[in-house]
């Protein structure tokens, strides 16, 4: 049994049919990526997994247990946390206060302190800016904070939505290096990323979404070698 199963989900925004039977799975310890163009349904898939959007049809299961009736805050407590597209940090709070918000479902004070030191070791710049108001951070630092805040929930599955968006190339390399490190430490990752080349370098498997459906799936190697993926997503003739 996969750690995370998304089974034939149909999701809507009002009357807009955003997901049309999406089925994906993520095994424990994997990095799996979702790639596709704008409007393909990538972020909607993550939001449905995290409980922000409930599917009208289909199911999302964690270790075989349905998440469909579970409120979003309880989904976090069960072990799924998300670093959303656009970062969405709490701009008026300090870096430290943002991290504490990431641990809002936890009551283990010593463990929270340990995890705070862990994310500061992953992102030393955040430690330097611990008392700084988050809204005054650079774009790259805000992305680091978004990732760090999600890690404070100690997730079993980490949903990452467009972590490279708007970042300089050198920061993109740094963020993806951190993604590898987090995975090697034992966190399973589902990655949404428009930079398909980078995503397929770190992932073991991937799915290509097009207009709310899974158009292709396979190992990262298979997708990198697929003619359509090369032409449309990797910019190769």
Tab-separated table of C-alpha atoms in Angstrom:
chain	number	residue	atom	x	y	z
A	1	UNK	CA	0.000	0.000	0.000
A	2	UNK	CA	1.260	3.459	-0.918
A	3	UNK	CA	1.670	6.008	1.864
A	4	UNK	CA	-0.523	8.471	-0.070
A	5	UNK	CA	-3.217	7.457	-2.545
A	6	UNK	CA	-5.235	9.886	-4.626
A	7	UNK	CA	-7.988	7.811	-6.172
A	8	UNK	CA	-10.038	9.125	-9.123
A	9	UNK	CA	-10.668	12.542	-7.602
A	10	UNK	CA	-13.010	15.044	-9.232
A	11	UNK	CA	-12.808	18.523	-7.732
A	12	UNK	CA	-14.674	21.712	-8.572
A	13	UNK	CA	-14.419	25.444	-8.047
A	14	UNK	CA	-18.084	26.323	-8.196
A	15	UNK	CA	-19.192	24.969	-11.566
A	16	UNK	CA	-15.624	24.691	-12.909
A	17	UNK	CA	-14.556	21.048	-13.143
A	18	UNK	CA	-10.892	21.448	-12.141
A	19	UNK	CA	-9.850	17.823	-11.586
A	20	UNK	CA	-11.332	15.103	-13.778
A	21	UNK	CA	-10.421	11.733	-12.320
A	22	UNK	CA	-6.865	12.308	-11.104
A	23	UNK	CA	-5.208	9.174	-9.702
A	24	UNK	CA	-1.681	9.295	-8.262
A	25	UNK	CA	0.248	7.553	-5.503
A	26	UNK	CA	3.316	8.321	-3.412
A	27	UNK	CA	5.316	5.635	-1.608
A	28	UNK	CA	7.124	6.205	1.652
A	29	UNK	CA	10.522	7.846	1.104
A	30	UNK	CA	9.874	8.972	-2.465
A	31	UNK	CA	10.025	12.322	-4.178
A	32	UNK	CA	7.193	12.371	-6.712
A	33	UNK	CA	6.632	15.378	-8.947
A	34	UNK	CA	3.587	16.787	-10.711
A	35	UNK	CA	4.437	18.822	-13.783
A	36	UNK	CA	2.210	20.650	-16.245
A	37	UNK	CA	1.275	24.074	-17.532
A	38	UNK	CA	-0.745	26.786	-15.831
A	39	UNK	CA	-4.280	25.613	-15.124
A	40	UNK	CA	-3.383	21.931	-15.412
A	41	UNK	CA	-4.629	21.178	-11.899
A	42	UNK	CA	-1.346	20.779	-10.028
A	43	UNK	CA	-2.060	23.158	-7.138
A	44	UNK	CA	-5.669	21.987	-7.006
A	45	UNK	CA	-4.420	18.432	-6.511
A	46	UNK	CA	-2.260	19.515	-3.573
A	47	UNK	CA	-5.078	21.574	-2.065
A	48	UNK	CA	-7.393	18.568	-2.321
A	49	UNK	CA	-4.848	16.327	-0.604
A	50	UNK	CA	-4.380	18.835	2.221
A	51	UNK	CA	-8.129	19.188	2.752
A	52	UNK	CA	-8.478	22.792	1.618
A	53	UNK	CA	-10.722	21.547	-1.188
A	54	UNK	CA	-12.923	18.462	-0.863
A	55	UNK	CA	-13.427	16.193	-3.881
A	56	UNK	CA	-16.990	15.588	-5.026
A	57	UNK	CA	-15.972	12.181	-6.355
A	58	UNK	CA	-13.054	9.937	-5.405
A	59	UNK	CA	-10.928	9.729	-2.302
A	60	UNK	CA	-7.599	10.693	-0.779
A	61	UNK	CA	-6.064	8.154	1.594
A	62	UNK	CA	-3.099	8.329	3.971
A	63	UNK	CA	-1.888	4.872	4.976
A	64	UNK	CA	-5.226	3.526	3.784
A	65	UNK	CA	-7.291	5.949	5.877
A	66	UNK	CA	-9.665	8.263	4.012
A	67	UNK	CA	-9.000	11.983	4.427
A	68	UNK	CA	-12.249	12.995	2.771
A	69	UNK	CA	-14.137	13.676	6.035
A	70	UNK	CA	-11.102	15.134	7.839
A	71	UNK	CA	-10.880	18.948	8.339
A	72	UNK	CA	-7.763	20.589	6.910
A	73	UNK	CA	-6.190	21.351	10.315
A	74	UNK	CA	-6.551	17.694	11.307
A	75	UNK	CA	-4.935	16.636	8.015
A	76	UNK	CA	-1.856	18.570	9.181
A	77	UNK	CA	-1.958	16.778	12.543
A	78	UNK	CA	-2.116	13.429	10.700
A	79	UNK	CA	1.153	14.206	8.950
A	80	UNK	CA	0.592	16.204	5.742
A	81	UNK	CA	1.874	19.753	5.536
A	82	UNK	CA	2.135	22.128	2.595
A	83	UNK	CA	4.418	24.967	1.543
A	84	UNK	CA	1.934	26.775	-0.708
A	85	UNK	CA	2.445	28.533	-4.010
A	86	UNK	CA	3.299	32.175	-3.420
A	87	UNK	CA	4.838	31.400	0.026
A	88	UNK	CA	1.958	32.919	2.037
A	89	UNK	CA	4.030	33.617	5.079
A	90	UNK	CA	2.656	35.753	7.908
A	91	UNK	CA	4.257	39.019	6.891
A	92	UNK	CA	3.652	40.907	10.132
A	93	UNK	CA	5.061	38.143	12.330
A	94	UNK	CA	8.740	37.490	12.938
A	95	UNK	CA	10.592	34.550	11.437
A	96	UNK	CA	10.436	32.730	14.778
A	97	UNK	CA	6.712	33.403	15.157
A	98	UNK	CA	6.097	32.013	11.659
A	99	UNK	CA	7.926	28.834	12.624
A	100	UNK	CA	5.870	28.538	15.788
A	101	UNK	CA	2.711	28.850	13.703
A	102	UNK	CA	3.924	25.882	11.653
A	103	UNK	CA	3.910	23.794	14.839
A	104	UNK	CA	0.409	24.848	15.926
A	105	UNK	CA	-0.900	21.245	15.981
A	106	UNK	CA	1.887	20.089	18.316
A	107	UNK	CA	2.233	20.249	22.091
A	108	UNK	CA	5.687	18.664	22.541
A	109	UNK	CA	7.622	21.764	23.589
A	110	UNK	CA	11.052	20.130	23.578
A	111	UNK	CA	10.446	18.575	20.153
A	112	UNK	CA	9.326	21.919	18.740
A	113	UNK	CA	12.524	23.536	20.044
A	114	UNK	CA	14.601	20.772	18.466
A	115	UNK	CA	12.844	21.185	15.136
A	116	UNK	CA	13.327	24.946	15.261
A	117	UNK	CA	17.074	24.368	15.592
A	118	UNK	CA	16.884	21.803	12.795
A	119	UNK	CA	15.311	24.240	10.326
A	120	UNK	CA	17.772	26.930	11.389
A	121	UNK	CA	20.593	24.496	10.552
A	122	UNK	CA	18.993	23.856	7.125
A	123	UNK	CA	18.514	27.599	6.523
A	124	UNK	CA	21.199	29.519	8.445
A	125	UNK	CA	19.955	32.808	6.991
A	126	UNK	CA	16.682	32.362	8.830
A	127	UNK	CA	18.546	31.990	12.116
A	128	UNK	CA	20.329	35.274	11.414
A	129	UNK	CA	16.925	36.888	10.845
A	130	UNK	CA	14.991	35.089	13.590
A	131	UNK	CA	13.624	38.327	15.103
A	132	UNK	CA	13.072	40.066	11.770
A	133	UNK	CA	9.557	40.713	10.484
A	134	UNK	CA	8.920	38.129	7.775
A	135	UNK	CA	7.455	40.623	5.315
A	136	UNK	CA	10.821	42.399	5.111
A	137	UNK	CA	12.699	39.279	3.973
A	138	UNK	CA	13.872	38.839	0.380
A	139	UNK	CA	11.884	36.568	-1.930
A	140	UNK	CA	14.358	33.743	-1.514
A	141	UNK	CA	14.343	34.075	2.267
A	142	UNK	CA	10.538	34.053	2.296
A	143	UNK	CA	10.576	30.816	0.290
A	144	UNK	CA	13.001	29.325	2.805
A	145	UNK	CA	10.659	30.401	5.605
A	146	UNK	CA	7.644	28.864	3.871
A	147	UNK	CA	9.470	25.534	3.622
A	148	UNK	CA	10.785	25.766	7.175
A	149	UNK	CA	7.341	26.614	8.578
A	150	UNK	CA	5.830	23.531	6.900
A	151	UNK	CA	8.639	21.342	8.254
A	152	UNK	CA	7.794	22.483	11.785
A	153	UNK	CA	4.681	20.286	11.575
A	154	UNK	CA	7.064	17.311	11.279
A	155	UNK	CA	5.236	15.977	8.201
A	156	UNK	CA	5.197	12.426	6.962
A	157	UNK	CA	4.362	13.830	3.530
A	158	UNK	CA	5.520	17.287	2.523
A	159	UNK	CA	3.569	19.024	-0.258
A	160	UNK	CA	5.735	21.600	-2.047
A	161	UNK	CA	4.006	23.961	-4.470
A	162	UNK	CA	6.240	25.832	-6.941
A	163	UNK	CA	9.247	26.336	-4.630
A	164	UNK	CA	11.394	27.869	-7.394
A	165	UNK	CA	8.845	30.453	-8.553
A	166	UNK	CA	10.351	33.924	-8.899
A	167	UNK	CA	13.785	32.954	-7.601
A	168	UNK	CA	17.189	33.668	-9.120
A	169	UNK	CA	18.888	30.579	-10.632
A	170	UNK	CA	21.452	30.323	-7.825
A	171	UNK	CA	18.647	30.255	-5.245
A	172	UNK	CA	16.747	27.660	-7.261
A	173	UNK	CA	19.792	25.369	-7.029
A	174	UNK	CA	19.949	25.967	-3.277
A	175	UNK	CA	16.256	25.229	-2.733
A	176	UNK	CA	16.438	21.986	-4.719
A	177	UNK	CA	19.537	20.917	-2.809
A	178	UNK	CA	17.539	21.411	0.395
A	179	UNK	CA	14.659	19.361	-1.051
A	180	UNK	CA	17.068	16.468	-1.656
A	181	UNK	CA	18.456	16.766	1.881
A	182	UNK	CA	14.994	16.831	3.482
A	183	UNK	CA	14.041	13.699	1.551
A	184	UNK	CA	17.265	11.915	2.494
A	185	UNK	CA	16.479	12.628	6.141
A	186	UNK	CA	13.285	10.599	5.722
A	187	UNK	CA	10.523	12.982	4.609
A	188	UNK	CA	8.356	11.874	1.686
A	189	UNK	CA	7.765	14.706	-0.801
A	190	UNK	CA	5.132	15.491	-3.421
A	191	UNK	CA	6.520	18.327	-5.523
A	192	UNK	CA	4.612	20.627	-7.879
A	193	UNK	CA	7.019	22.529	-10.093
A	194	UNK	CA	6.888	24.340	-13.437
A	195	UNK	CA	10.657	23.963	-13.780
A	196	UNK	CA	10.248	20.432	-15.081
A	197	UNK	CA	13.947	19.966	-15.695
A	198	UNK	CA	14.836	20.571	-12.047
A	199	UNK	CA	11.851	18.592	-10.786
A	200	UNK	CA	12.749	15.520	-12.827
A	201	UNK	CA	16.334	15.707	-11.574
A	202	UNK	CA	15.299	15.306	-7.927
A	203	UNK	CA	12.209	13.085	-8.299
A	204	UNK	CA	12.113	9.325	-8.659
A	205	UNK	CA	8.720	9.347	-10.424
A	206	UNK	CA	6.399	11.883	-11.939
A	207	UNK	CA	2.987	12.640	-13.393
A	208	UNK	CA	2.161	15.095	-16.172
A	209	UNK	CA	-1.155	16.876	-15.645
A	210	UNK	CA	-3.080	18.455	-18.506
A	211	UNK	CA	-6.470	20.173	-18.009
A	212	UNK	CA	-7.282	18.280	-14.843
A	213	UNK	CA	-6.259	14.795	-15.969
A	214	UNK	CA	-3.116	12.669	-15.785
A	215	UNK	CA	-1.739	12.639	-19.325
A	216	UNK	CA	1.511	10.775	-18.622
A	217	UNK	CA	3.176	8.994	-15.733
A	218	UNK	CA	6.416	7.112	-15.250
A	219	UNK	CA	9.855	7.191	-13.744
A	220	UNK	CA	11.717	10.482	-13.908
A	221	UNK	CA	14.047	8.919	-16.471
A	222	UNK	CA	11.130	7.799	-18.659
A	223	UNK	CA	9.531	11.238	-18.527
A	224	UNK	CA	12.814	13.011	-19.330
A	225	UNK	CA	13.132	10.831	-22.431
A	226	UNK	CA	9.500	11.174	-23.552
A	227	UNK	CA	9.318	13.206	-26.820
A	228	UNK	CA	6.269	15.195	-25.710
A	229	UNK	CA	7.781	16.068	-22.315
A	230	UNK	CA	11.004	17.085	-24.039
A	231	UNK	CA	9.204	19.352	-26.490
A	232	UNK	CA	6.587	20.907	-24.202
A	233	UNK	CA	8.151	20.961	-20.741
A	234	UNK	CA	11.929	20.673	-21.151
A	235	UNK	CA	12.303	22.991	-24.133
A	236	UNK	CA	14.134	20.398	-26.191
A	237	UNK	CA	13.474	19.895	-29.879
